[in-house]
GROMACS .gro file of C-alpha atoms in nm:
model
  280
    1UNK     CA    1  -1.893  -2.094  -0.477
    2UNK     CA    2  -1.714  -1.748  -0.402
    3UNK     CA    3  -1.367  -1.787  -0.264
    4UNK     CA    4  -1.379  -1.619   0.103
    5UNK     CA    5  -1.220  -1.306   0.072
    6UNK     CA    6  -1.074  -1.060   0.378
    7UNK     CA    7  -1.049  -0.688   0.364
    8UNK     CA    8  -0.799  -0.592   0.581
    9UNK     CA    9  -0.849  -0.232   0.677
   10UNK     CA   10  -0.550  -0.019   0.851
   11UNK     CA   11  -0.631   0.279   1.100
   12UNK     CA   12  -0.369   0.482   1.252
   13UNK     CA   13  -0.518   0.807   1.391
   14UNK     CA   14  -0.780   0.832   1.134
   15UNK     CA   15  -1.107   0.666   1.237
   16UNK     CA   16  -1.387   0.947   1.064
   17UNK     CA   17  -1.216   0.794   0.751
   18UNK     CA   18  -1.191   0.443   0.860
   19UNK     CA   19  -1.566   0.507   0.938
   20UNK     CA   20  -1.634   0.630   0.624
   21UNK     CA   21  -1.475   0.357   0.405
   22UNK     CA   22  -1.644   0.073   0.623
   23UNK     CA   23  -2.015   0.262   0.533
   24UNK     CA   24  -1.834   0.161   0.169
   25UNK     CA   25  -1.798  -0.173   0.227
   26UNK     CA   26  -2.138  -0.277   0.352
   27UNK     CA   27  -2.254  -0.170  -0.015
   28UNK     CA   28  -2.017  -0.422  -0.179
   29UNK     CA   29  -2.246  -0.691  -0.391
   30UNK     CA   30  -1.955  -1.033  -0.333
   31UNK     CA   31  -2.102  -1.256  -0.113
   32UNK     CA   32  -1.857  -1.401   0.044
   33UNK     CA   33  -1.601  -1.135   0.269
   34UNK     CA   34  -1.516  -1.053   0.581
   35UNK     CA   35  -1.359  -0.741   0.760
   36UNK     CA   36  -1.123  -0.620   0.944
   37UNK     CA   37  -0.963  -0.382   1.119
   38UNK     CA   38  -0.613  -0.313   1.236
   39UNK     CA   39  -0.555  -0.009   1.437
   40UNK     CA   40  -0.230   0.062   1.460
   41UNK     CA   41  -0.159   0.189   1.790
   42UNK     CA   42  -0.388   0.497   1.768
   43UNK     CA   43  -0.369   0.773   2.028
   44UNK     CA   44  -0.709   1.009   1.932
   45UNK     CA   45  -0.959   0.711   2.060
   46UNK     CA   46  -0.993   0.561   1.733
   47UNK     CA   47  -1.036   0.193   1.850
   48UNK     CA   48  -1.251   0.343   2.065
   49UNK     CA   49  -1.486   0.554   1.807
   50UNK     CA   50  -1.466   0.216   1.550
   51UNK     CA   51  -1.619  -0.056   1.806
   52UNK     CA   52  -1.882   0.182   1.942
   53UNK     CA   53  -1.972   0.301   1.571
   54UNK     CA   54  -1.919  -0.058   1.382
   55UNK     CA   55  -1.943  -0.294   1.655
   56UNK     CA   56  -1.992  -0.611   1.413
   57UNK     CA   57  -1.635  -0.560   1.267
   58UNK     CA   58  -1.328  -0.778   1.370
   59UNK     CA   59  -1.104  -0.504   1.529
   60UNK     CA   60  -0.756  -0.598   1.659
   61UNK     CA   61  -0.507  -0.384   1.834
   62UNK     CA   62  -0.142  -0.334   1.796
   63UNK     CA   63  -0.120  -0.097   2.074
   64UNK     CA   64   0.194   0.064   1.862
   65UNK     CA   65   0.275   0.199   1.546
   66UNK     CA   66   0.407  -0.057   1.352
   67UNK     CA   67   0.439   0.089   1.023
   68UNK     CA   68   0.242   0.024   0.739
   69UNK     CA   69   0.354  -0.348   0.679
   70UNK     CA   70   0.389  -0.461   1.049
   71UNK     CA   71   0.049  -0.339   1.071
   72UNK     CA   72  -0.084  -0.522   0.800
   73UNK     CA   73   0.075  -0.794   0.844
   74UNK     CA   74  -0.108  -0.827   1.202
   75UNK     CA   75  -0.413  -0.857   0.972
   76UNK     CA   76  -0.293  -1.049   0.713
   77UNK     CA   77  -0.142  -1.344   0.926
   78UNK     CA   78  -0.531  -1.308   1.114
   79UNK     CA   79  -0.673  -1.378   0.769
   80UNK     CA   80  -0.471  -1.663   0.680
   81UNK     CA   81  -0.527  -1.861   1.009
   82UNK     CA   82  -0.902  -1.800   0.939
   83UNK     CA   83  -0.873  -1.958   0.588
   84UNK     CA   84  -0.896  -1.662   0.350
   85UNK     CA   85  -0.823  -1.746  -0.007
   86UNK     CA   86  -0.809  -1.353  -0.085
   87UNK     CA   87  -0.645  -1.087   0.110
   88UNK     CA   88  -0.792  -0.761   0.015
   89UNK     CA   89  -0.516  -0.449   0.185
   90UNK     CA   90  -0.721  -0.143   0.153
   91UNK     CA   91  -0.646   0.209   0.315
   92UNK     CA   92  -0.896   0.326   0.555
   93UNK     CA   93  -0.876   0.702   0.316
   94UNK     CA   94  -1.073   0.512   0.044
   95UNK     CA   95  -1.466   0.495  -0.063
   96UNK     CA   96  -1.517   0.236  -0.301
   97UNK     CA   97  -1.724   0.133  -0.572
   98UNK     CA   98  -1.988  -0.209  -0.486
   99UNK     CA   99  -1.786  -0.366  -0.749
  100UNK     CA  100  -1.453  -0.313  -0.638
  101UNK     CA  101  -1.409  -0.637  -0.501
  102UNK     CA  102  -1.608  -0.875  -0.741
  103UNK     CA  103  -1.409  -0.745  -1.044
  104UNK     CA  104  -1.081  -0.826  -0.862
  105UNK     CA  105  -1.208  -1.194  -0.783
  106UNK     CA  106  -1.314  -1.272  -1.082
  107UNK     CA  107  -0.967  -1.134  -1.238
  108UNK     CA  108  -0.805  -1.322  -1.045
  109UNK     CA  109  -0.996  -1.659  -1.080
  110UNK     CA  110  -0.978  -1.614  -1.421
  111UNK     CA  111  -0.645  -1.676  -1.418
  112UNK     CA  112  -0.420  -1.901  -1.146
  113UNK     CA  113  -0.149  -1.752  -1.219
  114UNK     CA  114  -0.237  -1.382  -1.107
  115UNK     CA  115  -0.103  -1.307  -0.785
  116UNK     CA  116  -0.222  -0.938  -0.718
  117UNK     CA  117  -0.496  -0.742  -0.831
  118UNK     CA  118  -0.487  -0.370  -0.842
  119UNK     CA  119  -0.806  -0.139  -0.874
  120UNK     CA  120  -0.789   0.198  -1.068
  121UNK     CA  121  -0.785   0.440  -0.809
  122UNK     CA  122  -0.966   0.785  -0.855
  123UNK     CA  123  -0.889   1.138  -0.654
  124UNK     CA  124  -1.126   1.162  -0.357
  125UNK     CA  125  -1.211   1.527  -0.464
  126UNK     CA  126  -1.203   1.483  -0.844
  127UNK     CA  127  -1.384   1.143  -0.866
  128UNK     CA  128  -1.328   1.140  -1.237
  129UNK     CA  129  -0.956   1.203  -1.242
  130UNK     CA  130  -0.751   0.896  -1.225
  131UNK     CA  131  -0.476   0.901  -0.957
  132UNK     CA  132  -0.323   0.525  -1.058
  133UNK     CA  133  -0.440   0.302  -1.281
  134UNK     CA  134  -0.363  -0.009  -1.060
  135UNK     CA  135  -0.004   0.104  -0.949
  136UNK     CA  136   0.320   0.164  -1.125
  137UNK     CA  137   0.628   0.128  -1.288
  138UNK     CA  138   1.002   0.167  -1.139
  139UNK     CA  139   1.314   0.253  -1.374
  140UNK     CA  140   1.587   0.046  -1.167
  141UNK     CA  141   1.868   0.266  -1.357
  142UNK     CA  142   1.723   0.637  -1.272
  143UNK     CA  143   1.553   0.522  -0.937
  144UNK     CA  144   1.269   0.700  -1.075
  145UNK     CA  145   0.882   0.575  -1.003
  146UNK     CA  146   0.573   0.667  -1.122
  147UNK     CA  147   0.187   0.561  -1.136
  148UNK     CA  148   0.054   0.464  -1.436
  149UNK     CA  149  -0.245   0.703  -1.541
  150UNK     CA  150  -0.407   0.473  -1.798
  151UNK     CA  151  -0.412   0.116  -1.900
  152UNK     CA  152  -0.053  -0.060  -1.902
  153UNK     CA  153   0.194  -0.310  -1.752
  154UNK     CA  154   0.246  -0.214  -1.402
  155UNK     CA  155   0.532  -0.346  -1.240
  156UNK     CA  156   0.431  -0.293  -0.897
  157UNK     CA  157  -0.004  -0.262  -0.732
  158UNK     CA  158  -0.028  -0.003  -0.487
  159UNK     CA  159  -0.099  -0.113  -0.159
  160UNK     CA  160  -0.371   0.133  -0.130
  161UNK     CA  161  -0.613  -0.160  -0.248
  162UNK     CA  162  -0.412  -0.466  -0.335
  163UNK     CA  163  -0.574  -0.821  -0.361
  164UNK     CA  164  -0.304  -1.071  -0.224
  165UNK     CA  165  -0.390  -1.452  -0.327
  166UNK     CA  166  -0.308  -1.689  -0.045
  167UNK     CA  167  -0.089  -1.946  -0.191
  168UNK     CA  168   0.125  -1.633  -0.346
  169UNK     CA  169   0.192  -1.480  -0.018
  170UNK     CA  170   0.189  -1.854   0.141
  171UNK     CA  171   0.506  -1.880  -0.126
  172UNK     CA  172   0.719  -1.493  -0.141
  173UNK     CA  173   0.640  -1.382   0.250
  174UNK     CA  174   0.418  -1.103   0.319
  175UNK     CA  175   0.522  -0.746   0.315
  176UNK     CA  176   0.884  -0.648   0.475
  177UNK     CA  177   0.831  -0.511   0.740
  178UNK     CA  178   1.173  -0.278   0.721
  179UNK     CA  179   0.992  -0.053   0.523
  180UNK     CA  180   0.787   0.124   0.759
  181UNK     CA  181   0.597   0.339   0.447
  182UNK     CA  182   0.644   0.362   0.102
  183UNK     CA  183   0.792   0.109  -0.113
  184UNK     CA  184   0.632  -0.150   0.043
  185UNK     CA  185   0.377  -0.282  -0.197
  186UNK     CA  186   0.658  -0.220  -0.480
  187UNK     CA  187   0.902  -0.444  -0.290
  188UNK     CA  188   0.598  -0.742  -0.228
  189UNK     CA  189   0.495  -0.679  -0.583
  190UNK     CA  190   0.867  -0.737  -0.732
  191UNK     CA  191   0.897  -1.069  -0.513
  192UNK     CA  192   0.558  -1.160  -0.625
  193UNK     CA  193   0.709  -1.133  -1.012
  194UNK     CA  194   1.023  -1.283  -0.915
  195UNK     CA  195   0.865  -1.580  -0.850
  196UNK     CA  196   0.628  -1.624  -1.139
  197UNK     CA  197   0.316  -1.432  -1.077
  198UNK     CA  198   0.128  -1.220  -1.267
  199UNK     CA  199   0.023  -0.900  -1.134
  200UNK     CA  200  -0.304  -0.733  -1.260
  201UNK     CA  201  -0.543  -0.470  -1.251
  202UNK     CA  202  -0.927  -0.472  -1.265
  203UNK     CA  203  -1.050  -0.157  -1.521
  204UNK     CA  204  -1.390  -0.233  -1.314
  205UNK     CA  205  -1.254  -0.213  -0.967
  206UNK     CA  206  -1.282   0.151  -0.928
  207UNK     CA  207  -1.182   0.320  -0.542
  208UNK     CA  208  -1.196   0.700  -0.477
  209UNK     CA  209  -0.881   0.764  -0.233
  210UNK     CA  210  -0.756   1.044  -0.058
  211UNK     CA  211  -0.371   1.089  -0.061
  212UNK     CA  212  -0.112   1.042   0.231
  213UNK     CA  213  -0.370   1.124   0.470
  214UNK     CA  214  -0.105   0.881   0.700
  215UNK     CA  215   0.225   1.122   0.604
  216UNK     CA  216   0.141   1.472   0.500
  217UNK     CA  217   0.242   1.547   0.154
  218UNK     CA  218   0.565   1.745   0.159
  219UNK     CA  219   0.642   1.718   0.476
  220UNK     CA  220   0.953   1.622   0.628
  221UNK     CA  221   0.821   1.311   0.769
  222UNK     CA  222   0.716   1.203   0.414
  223UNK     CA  223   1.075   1.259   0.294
  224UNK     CA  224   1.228   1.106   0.597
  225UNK     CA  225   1.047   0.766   0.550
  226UNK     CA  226   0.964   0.783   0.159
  227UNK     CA  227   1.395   0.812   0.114
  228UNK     CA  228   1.466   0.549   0.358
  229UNK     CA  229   1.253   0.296   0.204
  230UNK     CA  230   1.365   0.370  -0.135
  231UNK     CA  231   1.724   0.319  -0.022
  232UNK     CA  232   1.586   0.000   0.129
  233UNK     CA  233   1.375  -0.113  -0.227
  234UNK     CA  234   1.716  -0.039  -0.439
  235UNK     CA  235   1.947  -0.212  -0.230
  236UNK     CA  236   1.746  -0.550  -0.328
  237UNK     CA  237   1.644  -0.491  -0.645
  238UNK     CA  238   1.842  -0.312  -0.881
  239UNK     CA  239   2.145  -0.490  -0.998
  240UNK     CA  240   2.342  -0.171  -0.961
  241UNK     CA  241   2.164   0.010  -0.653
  242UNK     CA  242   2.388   0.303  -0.592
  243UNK     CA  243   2.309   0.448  -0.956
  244UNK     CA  244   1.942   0.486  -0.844
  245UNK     CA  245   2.017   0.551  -0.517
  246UNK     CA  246   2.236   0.836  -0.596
  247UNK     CA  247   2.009   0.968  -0.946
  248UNK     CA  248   1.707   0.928  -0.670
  249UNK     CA  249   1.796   1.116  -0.387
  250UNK     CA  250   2.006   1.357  -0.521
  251UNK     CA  251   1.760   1.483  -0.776
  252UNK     CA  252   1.528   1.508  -0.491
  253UNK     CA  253   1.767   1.736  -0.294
  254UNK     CA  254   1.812   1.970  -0.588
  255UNK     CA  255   1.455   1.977  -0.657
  256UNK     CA  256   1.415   2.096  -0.256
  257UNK     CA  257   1.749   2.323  -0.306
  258UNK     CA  258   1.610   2.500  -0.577
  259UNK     CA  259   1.282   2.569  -0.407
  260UNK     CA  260   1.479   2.708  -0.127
  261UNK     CA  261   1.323   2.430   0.121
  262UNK     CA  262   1.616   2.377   0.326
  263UNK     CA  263   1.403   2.167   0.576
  264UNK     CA  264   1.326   1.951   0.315
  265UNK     CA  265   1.674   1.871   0.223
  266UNK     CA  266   1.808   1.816   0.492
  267UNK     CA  267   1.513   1.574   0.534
  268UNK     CA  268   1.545   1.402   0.246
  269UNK     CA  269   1.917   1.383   0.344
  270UNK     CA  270   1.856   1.210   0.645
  271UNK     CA  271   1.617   0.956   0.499
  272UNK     CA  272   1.879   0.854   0.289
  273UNK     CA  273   2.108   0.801   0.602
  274UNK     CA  274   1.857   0.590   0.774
  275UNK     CA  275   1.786   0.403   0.485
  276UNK     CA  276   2.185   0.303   0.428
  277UNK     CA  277   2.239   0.243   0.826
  278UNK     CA  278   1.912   0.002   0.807
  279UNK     CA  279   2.071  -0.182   0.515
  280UNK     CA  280   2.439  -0.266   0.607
   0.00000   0.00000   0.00000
């Protein structure tokens, strides 16, 4: 028997890629999955475009923007009440390989103690270039994080294709949904450790993925919420949060200040302000 395993599937504003990774998923060779999509309050039509295109898939509305975890979560809690043993969070900017999903299973059955499964995720335009192998590690002292480029210890699975097992999110919560992007799937990862489980990655779950196709990169936006959440992800987790907090941000400013991006400062300023007002 396969464990039954949902793909959860977010769209915000972006259904020619949503379109594109279901195509993906019909290839997949596990037997046992089901999909489904959350768009998260859309305004260009998408739900629209996805039920006239896929009309087979399980689409539910938020009819807002609810962030990268609230939206999720809409589909996660959906999966749960149906009986899913595996939650599968996948970005809609993703094409992936008919394996993909049967090497994370079988990871994770290998093994009860695994509680996420990573894939090794591969630039969408340079299919052979690795863009995280799985997801990442944090320094708590120099609030500094990074992806891991080839095999390791992560400490966190990127959310960009994360398979949750039921009884570990039936145990830590599912994602927090005050981080509205970024440091989400860090934060759920740390709680999932916290508590015992293993997190993993499958070399043979391989997913080609744009990247922030949601928040441009470099943009103010991006700053704004990448900051905030970080703020938000020290504040719980390091035992002294104000030395990454300040090593963090400010090294971001003075990266912007020396490029002469005085937008971006001040944006990166201002996530940090929203991130300490969200956390008092």
């Amino acid at each position: 028997m396969y464990p039954i395993a949902y793909i959860i599937v977010l769209n915000w504003n972006g259904w020619r890629d949503t379109l594109a990774c279901l195509a993906a998923l019909e290839a997949l060779n596990y037997p046992n999955y089901e999909v489904v999509v959350v768009d998260n309050g859309s305004t260009d039509g998408s739900a629209e475009e996805i039920r006239k295109a896929k009309p087979q898939v399980n689409l539910l509305e938020t009819r807002q923007n609810l962030g990268f975890a609230g939206g999720n979560n809409i589909g996660i809690r959906y999966a749960l009440e149906q009986g899913a043993e595996y939650i599968w969070l996948l970005n809609n900017d993703t094409v992936v390989d008919p394996d993909a999903l049967t090497a994370m299973v079988e990871l994770a059955e290998k093994d009860c103690r695994i509680g996420v499964v990573g894939s090794v995720l591969y630039y969408m335009e340079q299919p052979t270039k690795v863009q995280a192998w799985g997801g990442g590690r944090v320094n708590l002292l120099t609030g500094r994080s990074r992806h891991l480029l080839a095999p390791g210890e992560p400490h966190y699975i990127t959310g960009a294709s994360m398979l949750l097992r039921r009884e570990a999110l039936e145990q830590v919560g599912l994602l927090d949904e005050g981080f509205f992007m970024y440091w989400e799937d860090a934060d759920l990862s740390f709680r999932l450790r916290q508590k015992g489980w293993m997190v993993a990655v499958a070399p043979e779950s391989k997913v080609l993925h744009k990247e922030s196709a949601s928040a441009k990169k470099g943009s103010p936006r991006q700053d704004i919420l990448y900051n905030a959440s970080a703020v938000r992800f020290f504040r719980r987790h390091a035992q002294l949060p104000s030395l990454p907090i300040t090593l963090g941000i400010g090294g971001r400013m003075l990266k912007r200040l020396l490029l002469g991006d005085w937008e971006r400062v001040r944006s990166v300023w201002l996530g940090y302000r929203r991130g300490e007002e969200a956390t008092r």
